[in-house]
Structure formats: structure tokens, C-alpha cells
CSV table of C-alpha atoms in Angstrom, one decimal:
chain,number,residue,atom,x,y,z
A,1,UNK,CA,95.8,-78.7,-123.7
A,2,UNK,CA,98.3,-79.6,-120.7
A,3,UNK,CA,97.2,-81.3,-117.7
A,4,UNK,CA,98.0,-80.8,-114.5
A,5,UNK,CA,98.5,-84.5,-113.0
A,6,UNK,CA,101.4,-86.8,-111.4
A,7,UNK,CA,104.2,-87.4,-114.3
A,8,UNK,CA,103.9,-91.3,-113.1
A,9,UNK,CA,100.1,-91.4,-114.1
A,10,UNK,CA,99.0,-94.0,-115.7
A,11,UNK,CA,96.4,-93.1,-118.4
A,12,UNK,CA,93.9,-95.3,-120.0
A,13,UNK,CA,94.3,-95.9,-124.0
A,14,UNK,CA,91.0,-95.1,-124.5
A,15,UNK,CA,90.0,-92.7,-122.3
A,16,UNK,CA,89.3,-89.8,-124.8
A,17,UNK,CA,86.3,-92.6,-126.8
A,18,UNK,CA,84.2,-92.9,-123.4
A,19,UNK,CA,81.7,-90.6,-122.1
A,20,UNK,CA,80.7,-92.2,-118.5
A,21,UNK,CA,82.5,-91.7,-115.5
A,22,UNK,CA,82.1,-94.7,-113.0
A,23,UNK,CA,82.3,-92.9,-109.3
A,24,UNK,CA,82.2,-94.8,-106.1
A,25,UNK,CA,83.3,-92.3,-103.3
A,26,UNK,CA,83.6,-88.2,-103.0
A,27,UNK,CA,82.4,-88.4,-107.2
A,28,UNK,CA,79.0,-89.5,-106.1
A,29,UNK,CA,78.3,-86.6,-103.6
A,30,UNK,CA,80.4,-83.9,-105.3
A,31,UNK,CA,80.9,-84.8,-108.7
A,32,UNK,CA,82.3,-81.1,-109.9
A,33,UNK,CA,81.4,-81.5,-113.6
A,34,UNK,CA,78.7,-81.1,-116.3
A,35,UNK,CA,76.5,-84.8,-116.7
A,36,UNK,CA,73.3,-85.5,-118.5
A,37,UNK,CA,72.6,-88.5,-116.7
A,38,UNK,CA,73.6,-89.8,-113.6
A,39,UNK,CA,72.4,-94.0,-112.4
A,40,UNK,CA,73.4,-96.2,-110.4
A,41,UNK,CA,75.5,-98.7,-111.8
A,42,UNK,CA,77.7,-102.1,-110.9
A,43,UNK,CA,81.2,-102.3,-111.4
A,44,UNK,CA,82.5,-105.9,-111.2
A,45,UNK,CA,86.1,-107.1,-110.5
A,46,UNK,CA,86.3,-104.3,-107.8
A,47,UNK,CA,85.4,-103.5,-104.7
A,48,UNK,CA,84.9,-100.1,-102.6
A,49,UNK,CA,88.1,-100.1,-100.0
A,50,UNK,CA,89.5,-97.6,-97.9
A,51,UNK,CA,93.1,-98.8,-98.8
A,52,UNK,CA,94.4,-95.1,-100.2
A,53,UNK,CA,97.2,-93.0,-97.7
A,54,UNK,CA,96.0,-89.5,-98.4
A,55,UNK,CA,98.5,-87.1,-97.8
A,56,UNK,CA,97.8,-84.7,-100.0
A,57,UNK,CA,93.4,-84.1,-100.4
A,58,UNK,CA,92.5,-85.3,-97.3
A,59,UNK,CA,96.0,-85.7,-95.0
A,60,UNK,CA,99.6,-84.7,-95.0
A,61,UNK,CA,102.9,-87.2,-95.2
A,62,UNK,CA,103.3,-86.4,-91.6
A,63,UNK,CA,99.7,-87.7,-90.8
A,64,UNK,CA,98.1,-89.2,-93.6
A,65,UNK,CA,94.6,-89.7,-94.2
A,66,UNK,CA,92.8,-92.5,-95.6
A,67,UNK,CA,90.4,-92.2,-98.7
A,68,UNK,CA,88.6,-95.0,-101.1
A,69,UNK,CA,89.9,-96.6,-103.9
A,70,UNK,CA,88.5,-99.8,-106.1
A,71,UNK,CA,90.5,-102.4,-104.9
A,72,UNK,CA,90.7,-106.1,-107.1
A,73,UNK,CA,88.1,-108.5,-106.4
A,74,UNK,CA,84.1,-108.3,-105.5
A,75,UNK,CA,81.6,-106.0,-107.2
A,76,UNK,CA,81.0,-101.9,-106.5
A,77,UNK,CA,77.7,-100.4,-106.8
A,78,UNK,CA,78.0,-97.0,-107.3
A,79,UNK,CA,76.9,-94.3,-109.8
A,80,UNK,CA,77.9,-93.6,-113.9
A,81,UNK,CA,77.4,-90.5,-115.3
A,82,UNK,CA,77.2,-89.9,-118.5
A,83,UNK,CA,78.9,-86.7,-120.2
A,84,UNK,CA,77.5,-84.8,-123.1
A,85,UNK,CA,80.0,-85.1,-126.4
A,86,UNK,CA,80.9,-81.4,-126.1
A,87,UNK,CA,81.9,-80.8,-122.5
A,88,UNK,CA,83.9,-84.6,-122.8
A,89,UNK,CA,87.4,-83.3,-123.1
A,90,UNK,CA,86.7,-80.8,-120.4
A,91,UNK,CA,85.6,-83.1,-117.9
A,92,UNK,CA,88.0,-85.8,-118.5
A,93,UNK,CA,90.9,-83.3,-118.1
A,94,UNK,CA,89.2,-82.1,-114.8
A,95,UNK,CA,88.8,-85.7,-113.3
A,96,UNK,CA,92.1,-86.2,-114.2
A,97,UNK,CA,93.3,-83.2,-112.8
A,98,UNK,CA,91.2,-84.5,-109.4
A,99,UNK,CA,92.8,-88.4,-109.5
A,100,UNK,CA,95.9,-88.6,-110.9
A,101,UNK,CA,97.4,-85.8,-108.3
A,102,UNK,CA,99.9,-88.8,-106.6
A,103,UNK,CA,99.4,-91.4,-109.2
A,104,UNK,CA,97.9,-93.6,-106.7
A,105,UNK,CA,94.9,-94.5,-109.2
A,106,UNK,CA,95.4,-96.1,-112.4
A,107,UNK,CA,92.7,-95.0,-115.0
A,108,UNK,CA,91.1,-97.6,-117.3
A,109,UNK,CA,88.0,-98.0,-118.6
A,110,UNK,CA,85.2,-100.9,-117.5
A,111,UNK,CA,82.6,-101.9,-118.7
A,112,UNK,CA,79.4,-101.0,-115.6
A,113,UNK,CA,75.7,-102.6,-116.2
A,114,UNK,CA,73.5,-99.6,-115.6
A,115,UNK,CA,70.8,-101.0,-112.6
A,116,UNK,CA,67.5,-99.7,-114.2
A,117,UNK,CA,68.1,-100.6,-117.0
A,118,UNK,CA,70.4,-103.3,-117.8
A,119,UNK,CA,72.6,-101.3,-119.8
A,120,UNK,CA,76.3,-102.3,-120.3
A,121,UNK,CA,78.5,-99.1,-120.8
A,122,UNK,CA,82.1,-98.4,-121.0
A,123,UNK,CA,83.1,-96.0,-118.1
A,124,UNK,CA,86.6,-94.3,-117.4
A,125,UNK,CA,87.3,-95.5,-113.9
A,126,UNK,CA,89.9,-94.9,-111.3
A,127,UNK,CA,91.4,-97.8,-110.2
A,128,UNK,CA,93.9,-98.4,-106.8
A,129,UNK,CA,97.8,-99.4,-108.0
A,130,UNK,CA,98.6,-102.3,-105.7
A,131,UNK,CA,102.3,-101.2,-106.4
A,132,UNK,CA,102.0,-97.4,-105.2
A,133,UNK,CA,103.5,-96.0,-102.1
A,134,UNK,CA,100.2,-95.1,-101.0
A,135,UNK,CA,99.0,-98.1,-101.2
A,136,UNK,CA,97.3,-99.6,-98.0
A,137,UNK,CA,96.2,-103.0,-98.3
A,138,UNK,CA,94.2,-104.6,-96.5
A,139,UNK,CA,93.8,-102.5,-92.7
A,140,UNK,CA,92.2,-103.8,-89.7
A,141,UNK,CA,89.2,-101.7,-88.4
A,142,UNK,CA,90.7,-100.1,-85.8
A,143,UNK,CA,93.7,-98.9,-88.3
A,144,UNK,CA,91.6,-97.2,-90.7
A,145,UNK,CA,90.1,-96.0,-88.0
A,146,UNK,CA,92.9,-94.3,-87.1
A,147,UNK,CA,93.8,-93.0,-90.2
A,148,UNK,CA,90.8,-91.5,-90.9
A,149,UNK,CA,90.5,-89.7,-87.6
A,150,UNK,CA,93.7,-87.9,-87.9
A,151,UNK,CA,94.1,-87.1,-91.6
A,152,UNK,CA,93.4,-83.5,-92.5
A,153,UNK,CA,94.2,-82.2,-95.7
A,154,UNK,CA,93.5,-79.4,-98.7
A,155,UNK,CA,90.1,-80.7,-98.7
A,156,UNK,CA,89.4,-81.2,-94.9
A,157,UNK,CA,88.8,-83.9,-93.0
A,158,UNK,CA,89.3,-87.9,-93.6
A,159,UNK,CA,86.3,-88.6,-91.6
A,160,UNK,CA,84.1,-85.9,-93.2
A,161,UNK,CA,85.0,-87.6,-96.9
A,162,UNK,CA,83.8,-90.8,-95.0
A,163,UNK,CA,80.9,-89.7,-93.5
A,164,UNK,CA,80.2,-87.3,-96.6
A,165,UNK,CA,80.7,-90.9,-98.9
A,166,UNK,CA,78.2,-93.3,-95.9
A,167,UNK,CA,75.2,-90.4,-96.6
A,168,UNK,CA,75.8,-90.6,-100.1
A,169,UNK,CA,75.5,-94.3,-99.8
A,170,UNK,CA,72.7,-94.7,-97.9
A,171,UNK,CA,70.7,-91.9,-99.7
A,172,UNK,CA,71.1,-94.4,-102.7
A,173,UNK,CA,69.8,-97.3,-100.5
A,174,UNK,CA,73.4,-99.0,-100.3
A,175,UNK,CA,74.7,-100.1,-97.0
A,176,UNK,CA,78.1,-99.7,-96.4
A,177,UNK,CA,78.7,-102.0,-93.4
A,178,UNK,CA,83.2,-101.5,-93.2
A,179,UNK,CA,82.6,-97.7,-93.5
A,180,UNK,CA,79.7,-97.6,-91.0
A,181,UNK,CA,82.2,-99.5,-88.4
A,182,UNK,CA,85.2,-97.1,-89.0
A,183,UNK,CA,82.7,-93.9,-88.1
A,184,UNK,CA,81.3,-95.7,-85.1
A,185,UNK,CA,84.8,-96.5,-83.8
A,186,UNK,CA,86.1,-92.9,-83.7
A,187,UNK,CA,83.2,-92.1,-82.3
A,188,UNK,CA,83.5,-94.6,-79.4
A,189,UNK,CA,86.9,-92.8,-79.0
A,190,UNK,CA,86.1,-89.5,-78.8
């Protein structure tokens, strides 16, 4: 089966032995594949940043977006779903198809401790490549800010994948304090 993703992608070894995807932004409120299960779950060694240019989902080259990616360093609380045997090789090709479109993210697979129970499972994830064009950094408030006000892209608005990613959050019981701040300043602006 051929997939459709950047040339540069860089693939985890393993990928095709797991069956949990770790999600910590747009996979949480619109996962677009078959689970069994879905919990929330910790990922450590990364954190939740909006440190991703998006000119191509949710912003153009001309007037890029912003958009999430797991960053080194901290923890992540965010959700693992687990994927039936069967419908495996069908949804890794689609969530490759979805995060490997720039080859921004690196895949690899981590180990997340489930939160109810305690579990430890191995769960592809999508991590941010530090060495990537697209690659942000660290942004001040009012830059992201920015960013995410004026990207618009083949999935819509920046600020709707933030605000769409906040309600998500908060529906789980997370705060999201960084994220929060960025909505409130645009606001302010507007």
C-alpha cells in the first residue's frame, strides 16, 4: 500500500507492532479513525507547544499559521486510543497520511501511563523536529498570537484549531493556561 506523505518523513521502526495513538491537539477532538478505547494518558519528555508554522492545514507560506506539536522537555496529558488489530494498518496509514504532510513531525513510539489505570503502553506519537523549516521555537505570546490570528488554511482557521484544542482540553478537566492567553490576546485585538 503507498502512502501519501512528505518524502523527508521520518517513520518510526516500529510503528506497524503498536496499536495506540498518543494525540495531544486536533486528534483529541477529531480523531478521524476507528478506536476501541480512548483515555487519558501522560506522555513524559514532552510538552504541548504551539511551536509548528502551518502553511499548509491551517495557513499558507505567505501567511502561516501556527499549530501544536510535542516539543522536548515537561510532561503532556492528553488522550491514547487504542486501535483494534484489524483496522491497525488502516489507521496508521491515515494518521500518517494527516502528520507527515511537511515532515515537520517525526513519528516514534513512547511509552504513555494510562491515568485510570496505571497502565504503561507503547503509543505511536508525533513528535516536533527541532531541525525542520517549520520549526518555531520558542514564541513570545503576543507572536503566536499573531500567527494564529492570521493563518488560514485547507482546514480553516489557526484560531479555530486553538480554540477547537482549549474546549477539548477543558472538557477533559485540563487547563491549558499558554493557549488560554493566545485566545484572549486576539481577542483583546479585535
Amino acid at each position: 500500500m503507498a502512502f501519501d506523505y512528505h518524502p523527508d518523513a521520518k517513520l518510526a521502526d516500529d510503528a506497524g507492532d503498536c496499536r495506540h495513538v498518543f494525540a495531544y491537539g486536533s486528534l483529541i477532538w477529531n480523531p478521524g479513525f476507528e478506536f476501541v478505547e480512548r483515555n487519558m494518558a501522560k506522555l513524559t519528555g514532552y510538552h504541548r507547544s504551539l511551536c509548528v508554522y502551518s502553511n499548509h492545514y491551517r495557513g499558507t507560506p505567505e501567511r502561516p499559521g501556527l499549530v501544536l506539536g510535542l516539543d522536548k522537555g515537561g510532561s503532556c496529558r492528553g488522550v491514547v486510543y487504542r486501535v483494534a488489530e484489524p483496522e491497525w494498518g488502516t489507521v496508521l496509514a491515515y494518521v500518517r497520511k494527516r502528520e507527515l504532510v511537511s515532515g515537520v513531525y517525526r513519528e516514534d513510539v513512547r511509552d504513555v501511563r494510562i491515568e485510570k489505570s496505571g497502565a504503561v503502553v507503547s503509543a505511536l506519537t508525533y513528535v516536533v523536529d527541532r531541525q525542520h523549516s517549520q520549526y518555531a521555537g520558542k514564541l513570545a505570546v503576543d507572536d503566536i498570537a499573531r500567527f494564529v490570528a492570521q493563518g488560514h488554511g485547507l482546514s480553516g482557521a489557526s484560531k479555530d484549531y486553538v480554540e477547537n484544542t482549549l474546549m477539548a482540553l477543558k472538557e477533559m478537566g485540563l487547563e491549558e493556561k499558554k493557549l488560554q492567553s493566545v485566545l484572549n490576546k486576539i481577542s483583546a485585538a479585535s
